[in-house]
Coordinates of C-alpha atoms in Angstrom, one line a residue:
M1 CA 0.0 0.2 0.0
I2 CA 3.1 2.3 1.3
K3 CA 4.6 2.0 -2.3
K4 CA 1.4 1.9 -4.7
L5 CA 1.2 5.6 -2.5
Y6 CA 4.8 6.0 -3.2
N7 CA 4.5 5.4 -7.1
N8 CA 1.4 7.5 -7.5
Y9 CA 3.1 10.2 -5.6
I10 CA 5.9 9.9 -8.2
Y11 CA 3.9 9.5 -11.3
K12 CA 2.2 12.9 -10.4
A13 CA 5.4 14.6 -10.1
R14 CA 6.5 14.3 -13.3
L15 CA 3.5 16.1 -14.5
K16 CA 4.0 18.7 -12.2
N17 CA 7.4 19.1 -13.7
A18 CA 6.3 18.6 -16.9
F19 CA 4.0 22.4 -16.1
I20 CA 7.2 23.6 -14.2
V21 CA 9.9 23.0 -17.1
A22 CA 6.4 24.0 -19.9
G23 CA 5.9 26.8 -18.1
I24 CA 2.6 25.9 -17.9
Y25 CA 0.9 28.3 -14.3
L26 CA 0.0 32.2 -13.5
D27 CA 1.8 34.3 -11.5
F28 CA 0.0 36.9 -9.7
K29 CA -0.2 38.5 -6.5
K30 CA -2.3 37.5 -3.7
G31 CA -1.8 40.9 -1.9
D32 CA 1.7 41.3 -1.2
T33 CA 2.9 37.8 -1.2
P34 CA 3.7 36.2 -5.3
V35 CA 1.7 33.1 -5.8
R36 CA 2.4 30.4 -9.1
R37 CA -0.9 28.3 -9.7
F38 CA 0.0 25.6 -11.6
P39 CA -3.4 23.3 -13.3
S40 CA -4.6 20.9 -10.5
I41 CA -4.7 17.0 -11.0
G42 CA -8.1 15.8 -10.6
A43 CA -7.5 12.0 -10.3
F44 CA -4.6 9.6 -11.6
H45 CA -5.1 6.0 -12.6
N46 CA -2.4 3.4 -13.0
K47 CA -4.5 1.2 -15.5
E48 CA -3.4 -2.1 -16.9
D49 CA -2.5 -0.5 -20.2
C50 CA -1.7 3.5 -19.3
L51 CA -1.2 5.9 -17.0
E52 CA -4.3 8.6 -16.4
Y53 CA -4.1 11.7 -15.5
V54 CA -7.7 14.0 -15.7
F55 CA -6.2 17.9 -14.5
Y56 CA -8.0 21.4 -15.2
L57 CA -6.5 24.5 -15.9
P58 CA -6.5 27.0 -13.2
Q59 CA -9.1 30.0 -14.8
G60 CA -7.0 32.9 -17.0
L61 CA -4.4 30.2 -17.9
N62 CA -4.8 30.1 -21.6
P63 CA -5.3 26.7 -23.0
E64 CA -2.8 27.6 -26.7
E65 CA 0.1 26.9 -23.6
I66 CA -0.9 22.9 -24.0
E67 CA -0.6 23.2 -27.6
K68 CA 2.6 24.9 -27.4
N69 CA 4.3 22.9 -25.0
R70 CA 3.3 19.5 -26.1
Y71 CA 6.8 18.8 -27.1
V72 CA 7.3 18.9 -23.6
F73 CA 5.1 16.0 -22.4
A74 CA 6.6 14.2 -25.4
Q75 CA 10.0 14.5 -24.0
T76 CA 9.0 13.6 -20.4
F77 CA 6.8 10.9 -20.7
G78 CA 7.7 9.6 -24.1
R79 CA 6.0 9.7 -27.6
N80 CA 3.3 6.6 -26.1
F81 CA 1.1 9.0 -25.0
E82 CA -2.5 11.4 -26.4
L83 CA -3.4 14.5 -24.5
Q84 CA -7.1 15.8 -24.8
G85 CA -9.0 18.4 -23.5
D86 CA -12.1 21.0 -23.9
G87 CA -9.9 24.3 -22.9
L88 CA -10.5 23.6 -18.7
K89 CA -10.4 19.6 -18.5
Y90 CA -7.7 17.7 -20.0
T91 CA -6.8 13.7 -20.2
L92 CA -3.3 12.8 -20.5
K93 CA -2.8 9.0 -21.4
V94 CA 0.7 7.6 -20.9
F95 CA 0.3 3.9 -22.8
K96 CA 2.5 1.4 -21.5
K97 CA 2.5 -0.6 -24.7
E98 CA 2.6 1.2 -28.5
L99 CA -0.1 0.1 -31.5
A100 CA 1.7 -2.0 -33.2
E101 CA 3.4 -0.8 -36.5
K102 CA 1.2 -3.1 -38.3
I103 CA -1.2 -5.9 -37.8
N104 CA -2.5 -8.6 -39.5
F105 CA -5.9 -9.9 -40.3
D106 CA -6.5 -12.9 -37.7
L107 CA -9.2 -14.6 -39.1
A108 CA -8.9 -17.0 -36.5
E109 CA -9.7 -14.3 -33.7
I110 CA -12.2 -12.8 -35.9
E111 CA -14.2 -15.7 -37.2
K112 CA -14.2 -16.6 -33.5
R113 CA -15.9 -12.2 -32.4
M114 CA -18.1 -13.1 -35.4
S115 CA -20.0 -15.6 -33.9
N116 CA -21.0 -14.0 -31.1
K117 CA -25.3 -13.8 -32.2
K118 CA -25.8 -11.7 -30.1
M119 CA -24.5 -8.5 -32.4
I120 CA -26.7 -9.0 -35.7
V121 CA -24.0 -6.8 -37.2
P122 CA -20.8 -6.9 -35.9
I123 CA -18.5 -4.2 -36.6
V124 CA -14.4 -4.9 -36.5
S125 CA -13.0 -1.6 -35.2
G126 CA -9.6 -2.4 -34.9
Y127 CA -6.8 -3.1 -32.1
D128 CA -6.3 -1.2 -29.2
A129 CA -2.8 -0.7 -26.9
L130 CA -2.9 -3.6 -25.1
G131 CA -3.6 -5.8 -28.9
N132 CA -7.8 -6.5 -27.6
L133 CA -9.8 -6.5 -31.0
I134 CA -12.4 -3.9 -30.9
M135 CA -15.8 -5.1 -32.1
Y136 CA -19.3 -3.2 -32.1
D137 CA -22.4 -4.1 -33.2
M138 CA -24.8 -2.1 -35.8
A139 CA -27.9 -3.2 -34.6
P140 CA -28.3 0.1 -32.2
D141 CA -25.4 2.2 -34.2
P142 CA -26.8 2.1 -37.4
N143 CA -24.3 4.5 -39.7
L144 CA -20.7 4.8 -39.2
L145 CA -18.2 7.3 -40.7
V146 CA -15.0 6.8 -41.7
A147 CA -13.1 9.7 -42.6
G148 CA -9.2 10.3 -43.3
E149 CA -6.8 11.3 -46.2
T150 CA -5.5 9.3 -49.2
G151 CA -3.2 7.3 -47.8
S152 CA -3.9 6.9 -44.2
G153 CA -5.7 3.3 -44.0
K154 CA -9.1 4.1 -44.7
S155 CA -9.7 1.3 -47.9
V156 CA -8.0 -1.2 -45.6
M157 CA -10.4 -0.4 -42.8
L158 CA -13.4 -1.2 -45.2
K159 CA -11.9 -4.3 -46.4
A160 CA -12.0 -5.7 -43.0
I161 CA -15.1 -4.9 -42.3
L162 CA -16.9 -6.1 -45.7
I163 CA -14.6 -9.2 -45.5
S164 CA -15.2 -10.3 -42.0
L165 CA -19.3 -9.7 -42.8
M166 CA -19.4 -11.4 -45.9
L167 CA -17.3 -14.4 -44.7
F168 CA -18.8 -14.8 -41.1
R169 CA -22.1 -13.7 -41.6
R170 CA -23.0 -15.6 -44.5
G171 CA -26.1 -15.2 -46.1
E172 CA -27.6 -13.3 -43.1
I173 CA -26.7 -9.2 -44.5
E174 CA -27.5 -8.3 -48.2
Y175 CA -24.8 -5.3 -49.5
Y176 CA -25.0 -2.6 -52.0
L177 CA -21.5 -0.9 -52.7
A178 CA -20.9 2.3 -54.4
D179 CA -17.9 3.0 -55.1
L180 CA -17.9 6.4 -56.8
K181 CA -13.8 6.2 -57.0
M182 CA -13.8 3.1 -59.0
A183 CA -11.0 1.7 -57.3
Q184 CA -11.7 -0.2 -54.4
F185 CA -15.2 -2.4 -54.8
H186 CA -14.3 -4.2 -57.7
L187 CA -13.0 -6.9 -55.6
Y188 CA -16.5 -7.7 -54.1
R189 CA -18.3 -8.4 -57.6
R190 CA -19.6 -11.1 -58.2
C191 CA -19.7 -12.3 -54.6
E192 CA -22.9 -13.8 -53.0
D193 CA -25.0 -11.7 -51.2
V194 CA -23.6 -8.9 -52.8
K195 CA -25.9 -7.1 -54.7
T196 CA -24.7 -4.3 -56.6
V197 CA -21.5 -2.4 -57.2
D198 CA -22.0 0.7 -58.4
V199 CA -19.2 3.4 -59.6
E200 CA -21.5 5.9 -61.2
P201 CA -23.5 8.4 -59.5
K202 CA -26.8 7.3 -61.6
A203 CA -26.1 4.0 -60.6
V204 CA -25.9 4.7 -57.3
L205 CA -29.0 7.2 -57.4
K206 CA -31.3 3.9 -59.4
T207 CA -29.8 1.3 -56.4
L208 CA -31.0 3.7 -53.9
K209 CA -34.4 4.1 -54.8
I210 CA -34.5 0.0 -54.6
L211 CA -32.9 0.8 -50.9
E212 CA -36.2 3.2 -51.1
K213 CA -38.9 1.1 -51.9
E214 CA -37.8 -1.9 -49.4
L215 CA -37.3 0.4 -46.2
T216 CA -41.6 1.2 -47.2
D217 CA -42.3 -1.9 -47.4
R218 CA -40.1 -3.0 -43.8
C219 CA -41.8 0.5 -42.6
K220 CA -45.6 -0.8 -43.7
I221 CA -44.5 -4.6 -42.0
F222 CA -44.0 -2.5 -38.0
D223 CA -48.5 -1.3 -38.2
Q224 CA -49.4 -5.1 -40.2
Y225 CA -48.0 -7.2 -37.5
E226 CA -47.8 -4.6 -35.0
V227 CA -44.3 -5.1 -34.0
E228 CA -41.8 -2.4 -33.3
D229 CA -38.8 -3.3 -35.6
I230 CA -38.0 -5.9 -38.3
T231 CA -35.5 -8.4 -35.8
E232 CA -39.3 -8.9 -33.4
Y233 CA -41.0 -9.6 -36.5
N234 CA -38.3 -11.7 -37.6
E235 CA -39.3 -13.9 -34.6
L236 CA -43.1 -14.4 -35.7
K237 CA -44.0 -17.7 -36.6
G238 CA -44.6 -18.3 -40.4
V239 CA -42.6 -15.3 -41.5
V240 CA -40.9 -14.9 -44.0
K241 CA -37.7 -13.7 -42.3
K242 CA -35.4 -10.6 -43.8
K243 CA -31.6 -10.0 -43.5
S244 CA -29.6 -6.9 -42.9
I245 CA -29.0 -4.4 -45.8
L246 CA -26.2 -2.9 -45.5
F247 CA -25.2 0.4 -48.0
C248 CA -21.2 1.3 -48.7
V249 CA -20.7 4.3 -49.8
D250 CA -16.8 5.3 -50.9
E251 CA -16.6 8.8 -51.3
V252 CA -20.0 9.8 -50.5
V253 CA -19.1 13.7 -51.1
M254 CA -19.6 12.8 -54.7
L255 CA -23.5 12.8 -54.7
K256 CA -23.6 16.0 -52.2
G257 CA -25.0 17.8 -55.7
N258 CA -27.9 15.4 -56.0
A259 CA -31.0 16.1 -54.1
K260 CA -32.7 12.9 -54.7
A261 CA -29.8 10.4 -53.7
M262 CA -29.0 13.0 -50.7
Q263 CA -33.1 12.3 -49.3
I264 CA -32.9 9.0 -50.1
I265 CA -30.2 8.6 -48.0
E266 CA -31.3 10.8 -45.1
K267 CA -34.3 8.5 -44.6
L268 CA -32.3 5.2 -44.7
V269 CA -30.0 6.5 -42.4
C270 CA -32.8 8.2 -40.1
L271 CA -35.3 5.3 -40.3
G272 CA -33.0 2.7 -40.6
R273 CA -32.5 1.3 -37.4
A274 CA -35.4 -0.5 -36.7
C275 CA -35.3 -1.8 -40.4
L276 CA -32.3 -3.6 -40.3
M277 CA -30.8 -1.1 -42.9
F278 CA -27.6 0.4 -42.2
V279 CA -25.4 2.7 -43.9
I280 CA -21.5 3.1 -44.1
F281 CA -20.3 6.3 -45.6
S282 CA -16.3 6.8 -46.4
V283 CA -14.7 10.3 -47.3
Q284 CA -11.1 11.5 -47.8
R285 CA -12.1 15.0 -46.6
P286 CA -15.3 15.7 -44.0
D287 CA -16.5 18.7 -45.7
A288 CA -18.3 20.8 -44.1
K289 CA -21.1 20.4 -47.3
I290 CA -21.9 17.0 -47.5
F291 CA -24.4 16.0 -45.0
D292 CA -27.6 17.8 -43.7
G293 CA -28.4 18.7 -40.2
A294 CA -30.1 15.2 -39.8
I295 CA -28.0 13.0 -41.2
K296 CA -25.5 14.0 -39.1
A297 CA -27.2 14.2 -35.8
N298 CA -27.4 10.1 -36.9
L299 CA -23.6 9.4 -37.8
T300 CA -23.1 7.9 -34.1
V301 CA -20.4 5.9 -34.5
R302 CA -17.0 7.4 -36.8
Y303 CA -13.5 6.3 -37.5
A304 CA -11.1 9.8 -37.7
F305 CA -7.9 8.1 -39.9
R306 CA -5.2 11.1 -40.8
H307 CA -6.8 14.6 -41.4
A308 CA -5.3 17.5 -42.6
D309 CA -5.7 19.6 -39.5
K310 CA -7.2 20.3 -36.3
T311 CA -10.1 21.4 -38.3
N312 CA -11.2 19.2 -40.0
S313 CA -10.4 16.9 -36.6
N314 CA -13.3 18.2 -35.3
I315 CA -16.0 18.5 -37.7
T316 CA -15.7 14.0 -37.8
L317 CA -15.2 13.6 -34.2
G318 CA -15.9 16.7 -32.5
S319 CA -13.9 19.3 -30.7
D320 CA -15.8 17.9 -26.8
S321 CA -13.9 14.7 -28.0
G322 CA -10.3 16.6 -27.6
A323 CA -8.9 14.0 -29.8
D324 CA -7.1 15.5 -32.6
A325 CA -6.2 12.8 -35.7
S326 CA -4.0 15.5 -37.5
K327 CA -1.1 14.8 -34.5
I328 CA -1.3 11.1 -36.5
K329 CA 1.8 10.5 -38.9
K330 CA 1.6 9.9 -42.4
S331 CA 4.0 6.9 -41.9
Q332 CA 1.0 6.0 -38.9
K333 CA -1.4 4.4 -41.3
G334 CA -3.8 2.4 -40.1
K335 CA -3.9 4.4 -37.0
F336 CA -7.2 6.2 -36.2
Y337 CA -9.6 7.1 -33.4
M338 CA -13.0 5.5 -32.8
R339 CA -15.8 8.1 -31.1
H340 CA -18.7 5.4 -30.4
D341 CA -18.8 5.5 -26.5
E342 CA -16.0 7.3 -25.7
T343 CA -13.2 8.3 -28.3
I344 CA -10.2 5.5 -28.1
L345 CA -6.9 5.6 -30.5
L346 CA -7.0 2.1 -32.6
K347 CA -5.8 0.1 -35.0
A348 CA -6.7 -1.2 -38.5
P349 CA -5.7 -4.6 -39.0
M350 CA -4.2 -4.8 -42.5
I351 CA -5.3 -7.5 -45.6
E352 CA -3.4 -7.1 -48.5
K353 CA -5.3 -7.0 -51.4
E354 CA -3.9 -11.2 -53.0
E355 CA -4.7 -12.3 -49.5
A356 CA -8.2 -10.1 -50.5
K357 CA -8.6 -11.7 -53.3
E358 CA -8.2 -15.6 -51.9
L359 CA -10.3 -14.9 -49.1
L360 CA -13.2 -13.7 -51.0
K361 CA -13.2 -16.8 -53.8
P362 CA -15.1 -19.2 -51.7
L363 CA -18.0 -16.1 -52.4
K364 CA -17.8 -15.5 -56.5
K365 CA -20.3 -17.2 -57.4
I366 CA -21.7 -16.4 -61.8
P367 CA -23.1 -12.6 -62.6
I368 CA -26.6 -12.5 -62.8
P369 CA -28.0 -9.6 -64.4
D370 CA -29.6 -6.7 -61.5
E371 CA -33.4 -6.7 -61.3
V372 CA -35.1 -4.0 -60.9
P373 CA -39.1 -3.7 -59.3
E374 CA -41.8 -2.7 -61.4
N375 CA -42.7 -0.2 -59.3
V376 CA -39.4 1.1 -59.0
D377 CA -39.7 5.1 -61.6
Q378 CA -36.5 4.8 -63.3
T379 CA -37.6 7.6 -65.3
E380 CA -36.6 10.5 -62.9
P381 CA -33.4 12.3 -64.0
F382 CA -29.9 12.6 -62.3
E383 CA -29.6 15.8 -61.0
N384 CA -26.2 17.6 -61.7
E385 CA -26.5 21.0 -60.1
F386 CA -25.4 21.1 -57.1
D387 CA -29.0 22.7 -55.5
V388 CA -28.9 20.7 -52.4
E389 CA -28.6 23.4 -49.5
V390 CA -26.6 21.1 -46.7
T391 CA -24.9 22.3 -43.9
D392 CA -21.4 20.8 -41.9
L393 CA -20.5 17.9 -40.5
T394 CA -20.1 18.9 -37.2
L395 CA -21.3 17.0 -34.2
P396 CA -23.1 20.0 -31.1
G397 CA -19.7 21.8 -29.8
S398 CA -17.5 21.4 -32.4
E399 CA -15.1 23.8 -35.4
D400 CA -15.5 24.5 -38.9
D401 CA -13.6 26.8 -40.8
E402 CA -16.9 27.2 -43.8

């Protein structure tokens, strides 16, 4: 017990020493007496994966002093630390282990985790500093945003998500994929359960109309069978069970000028949860004019790979997260912040192109022409005009440069 108290004292002393070296304090006089006030250390926890400090800045101390002297924290604690704060309260995590430079796609571990039937649509996130695989279920959190610069690891992340689902949830999920960069999703063509792989905005709009009709049909089921959602409907005897549907679009910014497409997307993200219809968006730069407020509010899970600057990071994660994805180095491909219940730093598992092809081989089938339901309107032209009034992707309290 005495040793533990002594160690805690030493750990706190290291942080206070960092404040002294960095000049992070206020000097003032109380009467004729000079007073120096340091940030107050509100809590310290010696956790399994990190040393966690919580400290508060004294009133009147410029928060910019923290960012300006970040190098002092690196010199004091080493470079494997994370500092998040809102200008008043800060959390400093000094990790005992570093995230691995490269983490391979562990097929056996992922299969074991994916076999948990309590999760309807289990999504692979990544590995934490202790090497734990982090996953979450899309059923309660139906919409995911993956954002980051070119080469930061977004495509690697999407491969891990889609391939794990296709391999270990075969026959349970239907996939509608849109690759507007025409660079990644050709990998999934002719895979079972993959209904469409669109590469042009006009084709995406056609797919969205199919999904809109399916959404409407599923909503009618609620009243017809007096159920609250499709999960409850699937538990009824004698009904044809409805599969989960995943709509994934890479570089969604290329759809922002199409009013009809964005209108349907809004329906999907707002109503999809009860209907077992889920959405993944991927963007390079979290442009402040991609989504309107309704879509933005329903993007409850966000992955932020390397961003160009803190403003863009705040658009993705929200300034209240305290995390800054612009601090991720270009050499740290696959490293990202996940915002869910809390904001954590993770590393995406790597799947090489040839490995991905081999994994998907058992899922390939003879190509079948796409069928469009007779009552889906295909006559509406694609709108090229950017006629949608859109706002930013900012969470409440976030910053924006627009």
